[in-house]
Amino acid sequence: MEVLKVSAQSQPKSVAGALAAVLRDNSSAEVQAVGAGAVNQAVKAIAITRGFVAPNGIDLVVVPAFSEITIEGEERTAIKFIVEPR
């Protein structure tokens, strides 16, 4: 499964384009975000992606979950969104 990492500075439209491309090639993708700003950008990107893939008859299902990741040797809790076509 392809993992896309989103930061608070990520452009939602760019992330949406990358996510749409991954979903067209694979059956699912994972979007990871750490922090409120990053989660905000990730949710916006997923909403934009839905508009990108809808004309192809693809409807998205998103499953949010927590994930423990290591950043610079420090354990952090990330929000991960598993995105799959319905």
PDB file of N, CA and C in Angstrom, residues 5-50:
ATOM      1  N   LYS A   5       2.643  11.057   2.832  1.00  0.00           N
ATOM      2  CA  LYS A   5       2.812  11.813   4.076  1.00  0.00           C
ATOM      3  C   LYS A   5       2.449  13.265   3.815  1.00  0.00           C
ATOM      4  N   VAL A   6       1.579  13.800   4.668  1.00  0.00           N
ATOM      5  CA  VAL A   6       1.067  15.160   4.502  1.00  0.00           C
ATOM      6  C   VAL A   6       1.549  16.018   5.666  1.00  0.00           C
ATOM      7  N   SER A   7       2.000  17.227   5.364  1.00  0.00           N
ATOM      8  CA  SER A   7       2.392  18.178   6.408  1.00  0.00           C
ATOM      9  C   SER A   7       1.410  19.341   6.410  1.00  0.00           C
ATOM     10  N   ALA A   8       1.554  20.204   7.377  1.00  0.00           N
ATOM     11  CA  ALA A   8       0.685  21.383   7.471  1.00  0.00           C
ATOM     12  C   ALA A   8       0.913  22.333   6.296  1.00  0.00           C
ATOM     13  N   GLN A   9       2.075  22.243   5.659  1.00  0.00           N
ATOM     14  CA  GLN A   9       2.385  23.116   4.529  1.00  0.00           C
ATOM     15  C   GLN A   9       2.033  22.482   3.177  1.00  0.00           C
ATOM     16  N   SER A  10       1.561  21.254   3.176  1.00  0.00           N
ATOM     17  CA  SER A  10       1.205  20.579   1.926  1.00  0.00           C
ATOM     18  C   SER A  10       0.033  21.280   1.257  1.00  0.00           C
ATOM     19  N   GLN A  11       0.097  21.364  -0.064  1.00  0.00           N
ATOM     20  CA  GLN A  11      -1.004  21.934  -0.835  1.00  0.00           C
ATOM     21  C   GLN A  11      -2.037  20.833  -1.080  1.00  0.00           C
ATOM     22  N   PRO A  12      -3.269  21.008  -0.581  1.00  0.00           N
ATOM     23  CA  PRO A  12      -4.286  19.957  -0.720  1.00  0.00           C
ATOM     24  C   PRO A  12      -4.518  19.502  -2.160  1.00  0.00           C
ATOM     25  N   LYS A  13      -4.485  20.429  -3.119  1.00  0.00           N
ATOM     26  CA  LYS A  13      -4.732  20.054  -4.507  1.00  0.00           C
ATOM     27  C   LYS A  13      -3.606  19.167  -5.041  1.00  0.00           C
ATOM     28  N   SER A  14      -2.376  19.437  -4.645  1.00  0.00           N
ATOM     29  CA  SER A  14      -1.244  18.608  -5.064  1.00  0.00           C
ATOM     30  C   SER A  14      -1.327  17.214  -4.447  1.00  0.00           C
ATOM     31  N   VAL A  15      -1.661  17.166  -3.175  1.00  0.00           N
ATOM     32  CA  VAL A  15      -1.817  15.872  -2.496  1.00  0.00           C
ATOM     33  C   VAL A  15      -2.963  15.097  -3.142  1.00  0.00           C
ATOM     34  N   ALA A  16      -4.048  15.791  -3.478  1.00  0.00           N
ATOM     35  CA  ALA A  16      -5.199  15.147  -4.104  1.00  0.00           C
ATOM     36  C   ALA A  16      -4.827  14.539  -5.447  1.00  0.00           C
ATOM     37  N   GLY A  17      -4.033  15.247  -6.231  1.00  0.00           N
ATOM     38  CA  GLY A  17      -3.587  14.708  -7.512  1.00  0.00           C
ATOM     39  C   GLY A  17      -2.747  13.458  -7.336  1.00  0.00           C
ATOM     40  N   ALA A  18      -1.848  13.490  -6.362  1.00  0.00           N
ATOM     41  CA  ALA A  18      -1.002  12.317  -6.088  1.00  0.00           C
ATOM     42  C   ALA A  18      -1.852  11.153  -5.594  1.00  0.00           C
ATOM     43  N   LEU A  19      -2.811  11.441  -4.728  1.00  0.00           N
ATOM     44  CA  LEU A  19      -3.683  10.398  -4.182  1.00  0.00           C
ATOM     45  C   LEU A  19      -4.542   9.791  -5.285  1.00  0.00           C
ATOM     46  N   ALA A  20      -5.082  10.617  -6.161  1.00  0.00           N
ATOM     47  CA  ALA A  20      -5.893  10.111  -7.273  1.00  0.00           C
ATOM     48  C   ALA A  20      -5.066   9.203  -8.173  1.00  0.00           C
ATOM     49  N   ALA A  21      -3.816   9.587  -8.444  1.00  0.00           N
ATOM     50  CA  ALA A  21      -2.937   8.760  -9.275  1.00  0.00           C
ATOM     51  C   ALA A  21      -2.654   7.418  -8.614  1.00  0.00           C
ATOM     52  N   VAL A  22      -2.408   7.437  -7.316  1.00  0.00           N
ATOM     53  CA  VAL A  22      -2.152   6.188  -6.590  1.00  0.00           C
ATOM     54  C   VAL A  22      -3.385   5.297  -6.623  1.00  0.00           C
ATOM     55  N   LEU A  23      -4.565   5.880  -6.431  1.00  0.00           N
ATOM     56  CA  LEU A  23      -5.798   5.082  -6.419  1.00  0.00           C
ATOM     57  C   LEU A  23      -6.103   4.496  -7.801  1.00  0.00           C
ATOM     58  N   ARG A  24      -5.715   5.191  -8.859  1.00  0.00           N
ATOM     59  CA  ARG A  24      -5.938   4.655 -10.204  1.00  0.00           C
ATOM     60  C   ARG A  24      -5.006   3.475 -10.481  1.00  0.00           C
ATOM     61  N   ASP A  25      -3.799   3.509  -9.897  1.00  0.00           N
ATOM     62  CA  ASP A  25      -2.820   2.437 -10.116  1.00  0.00           C
ATOM     63  C   ASP A  25      -2.991   1.279  -9.141  1.00  0.00           C
ATOM     64  N   ASN A  26      -3.337   1.586  -7.907  1.00  0.00           N
ATOM     65  CA  ASN A  26      -3.457   0.576  -6.845  1.00  0.00           C
ATOM     66  C   ASN A  26      -4.896   0.539  -6.346  1.00  0.00           C
ATOM     67  N   SER A  27      -5.170  -0.436  -5.500  1.00  0.00           N
ATOM     68  CA  SER A  27      -6.531  -0.543  -4.976  1.00  0.00           C
ATOM     69  C   SER A  27      -6.733   0.290  -3.708  1.00  0.00           C
ATOM     70  N   SER A  28      -5.647   0.723  -3.075  1.00  0.00           N
ATOM     71  CA  SER A  28      -5.802   1.520  -1.855  1.00  0.00           C
ATOM     72  C   SER A  28      -4.552   2.361  -1.618  1.00  0.00           C
ATOM     73  N   ALA A  29      -4.705   3.326  -0.714  1.00  0.00           N
ATOM     74  CA  ALA A  29      -3.589   4.194  -0.346  1.00  0.00           C
ATOM     75  C   ALA A  29      -3.736   4.570   1.120  1.00  0.00           C
ATOM     76  N   GLU A  30      -2.630   4.981   1.725  1.00  0.00           N
ATOM     77  CA  GLU A  30      -2.639   5.440   3.109  1.00  0.00           C
ATOM     78  C   GLU A  30      -2.096   6.861   3.140  1.00  0.00           C
ATOM     79  N   VAL A  31      -2.828   7.741   3.824  1.00  0.00           N
ATOM     80  CA  VAL A  31      -2.411   9.132   3.989  1.00  0.00           C
ATOM     81  C   VAL A  31      -2.066   9.320   5.456  1.00  0.00           C
ATOM     82  N   GLN A  32      -0.831   9.728   5.760  1.00  0.00           N
ATOM     83  CA  GLN A  32      -0.394   9.942   7.142  1.00  0.00           C
ATOM     84  C   GLN A  32      -0.238  11.425   7.424  1.00  0.00           C
ATOM     85  N   ALA A  33      -0.673  11.835   8.628  1.00  0.00           N
ATOM     86  CA  ALA A  33      -0.555  13.231   9.041  1.00  0.00           C
ATOM     87  C   ALA A  33      -0.266  13.292  10.531  1.00  0.00           C
ATOM     88  N   VAL A  34       0.647  14.184  10.914  1.00  0.00           N
ATOM     89  CA  VAL A  34       0.982  14.390  12.318  1.00  0.00           C
ATOM     90  C   VAL A  34       0.683  15.849  12.651  1.00  0.00           C
ATOM     91  N   GLY A  35      -0.219  16.073  13.579  1.00  0.00           N
ATOM     92  CA  GLY A  35      -0.572  17.428  13.986  1.00  0.00           C
ATOM     93  C   GLY A  35      -1.866  17.900  13.347  1.00  0.00           C
ATOM     94  N   ALA A  36      -2.471  18.877  13.997  1.00  0.00           N
ATOM     95  CA  ALA A  36      -3.777  19.373  13.562  1.00  0.00           C
ATOM     96  C   ALA A  36      -3.731  19.990  12.166  1.00  0.00           C
ATOM     97  N   GLY A  37      -2.709  20.767  11.871  1.00  0.00           N
ATOM     98  CA  GLY A  37      -2.596  21.398  10.562  1.00  0.00           C
ATOM     99  C   GLY A  37      -2.457  20.379   9.444  1.00  0.00           C
ATOM    100  N   ALA A  38      -1.669  19.354   9.690  1.00  0.00           N
ATOM    101  CA  ALA A  38      -1.472  18.309   8.688  1.00  0.00           C
ATOM    102  C   ALA A  38      -2.744  17.498   8.474  1.00  0.00           C
ATOM    103  N   VAL A  39      -3.451  17.210   9.560  1.00  0.00           N
ATOM    104  CA  VAL A  39      -4.719  16.472   9.441  1.00  0.00           C
ATOM    105  C   VAL A  39      -5.723  17.299   8.643  1.00  0.00           C
ATOM    106  N   ASN A  40      -5.767  18.598   8.885  1.00  0.00           N
ATOM    107  CA  ASN A  40      -6.651  19.492   8.147  1.00  0.00           C
ATOM    108  C   ASN A  40      -6.359  19.425   6.645  1.00  0.00           C
ATOM    109  N   GLN A  41      -5.087  19.514   6.268  1.00  0.00           N
ATOM    110  CA  GLN A  41      -4.705  19.474   4.864  1.00  0.00           C
ATOM    111  C   GLN A  41      -5.029  18.105   4.250  1.00  0.00           C
ATOM    112  N   ALA A  42      -4.842  17.045   5.028  1.00  0.00           N
ATOM    113  CA  ALA A  42      -5.126  15.699   4.533  1.00  0.00           C
ATOM    114  C   ALA A  42      -6.615  15.509   4.253  1.00  0.00           C
ATOM    115  N   VAL A  43      -7.454  15.990   5.151  1.00  0.00           N
ATOM    116  CA  VAL A  43      -8.902  15.852   4.964  1.00  0.00           C
ATOM    117  C   VAL A  43      -9.357  16.649   3.741  1.00  0.00           C
ATOM    118  N   LYS A  44      -8.812  17.857   3.586  1.00  0.00           N
ATOM    119  CA  LYS A  44      -9.147  18.645   2.397  1.00  0.00           C
ATOM    120  C   LYS A  44      -8.702  17.925   1.126  1.00  0.00           C
ATOM    121  N   ALA A  45      -7.519  17.341   1.148  1.00  0.00           N
ATOM    122  CA  ALA A  45      -7.005  16.628  -0.019  1.00  0.00           C
ATOM    123  C   ALA A  45      -7.884  15.431  -0.370  1.00  0.00           C
ATOM    124  N   ILE A  46      -8.358  14.718   0.632  1.00  0.00           N
ATOM    125  CA  ILE A  46      -9.222  13.558   0.382  1.00  0.00           C
ATOM    126  C   ILE A  46     -10.546  14.013  -0.232  1.00  0.00           C
ATOM    127  N   ALA A  47     -11.085  15.126   0.244  1.00  0.00           N
ATOM    128  CA  ALA A  47     -12.332  15.651  -0.318  1.00  0.00           C
ATOM    129  C   ALA A  47     -12.131  16.066  -1.781  1.00  0.00           C
ATOM    130  N   ILE A  48     -11.006  16.693  -2.085  1.00  0.00           N
ATOM    131  CA  ILE A  48     -10.710  17.092  -3.465  1.00  0.00           C
ATOM    132  C   ILE A  48     -10.513  15.852  -4.338  1.00  0.00           C
ATOM    133  N   THR A  49      -9.839  14.841  -3.809  1.00  0.00           N
ATOM    134  CA  THR A  49      -9.613  13.597  -4.551  1.00  0.00           C
ATOM    135  C   THR A  49     -10.930  12.962  -4.948  1.00  0.00           C
ATOM    136  N   ARG A  50     -11.889  12.998  -4.061  1.00  0.00           N
ATOM    137  CA  ARG A  50     -13.202  12.419  -4.356  1.00  0.00           C
ATOM    138  C   ARG A  50     -13.793  13.051  -5.613  1.00  0.00           C
TER     139      ARG A  50
END
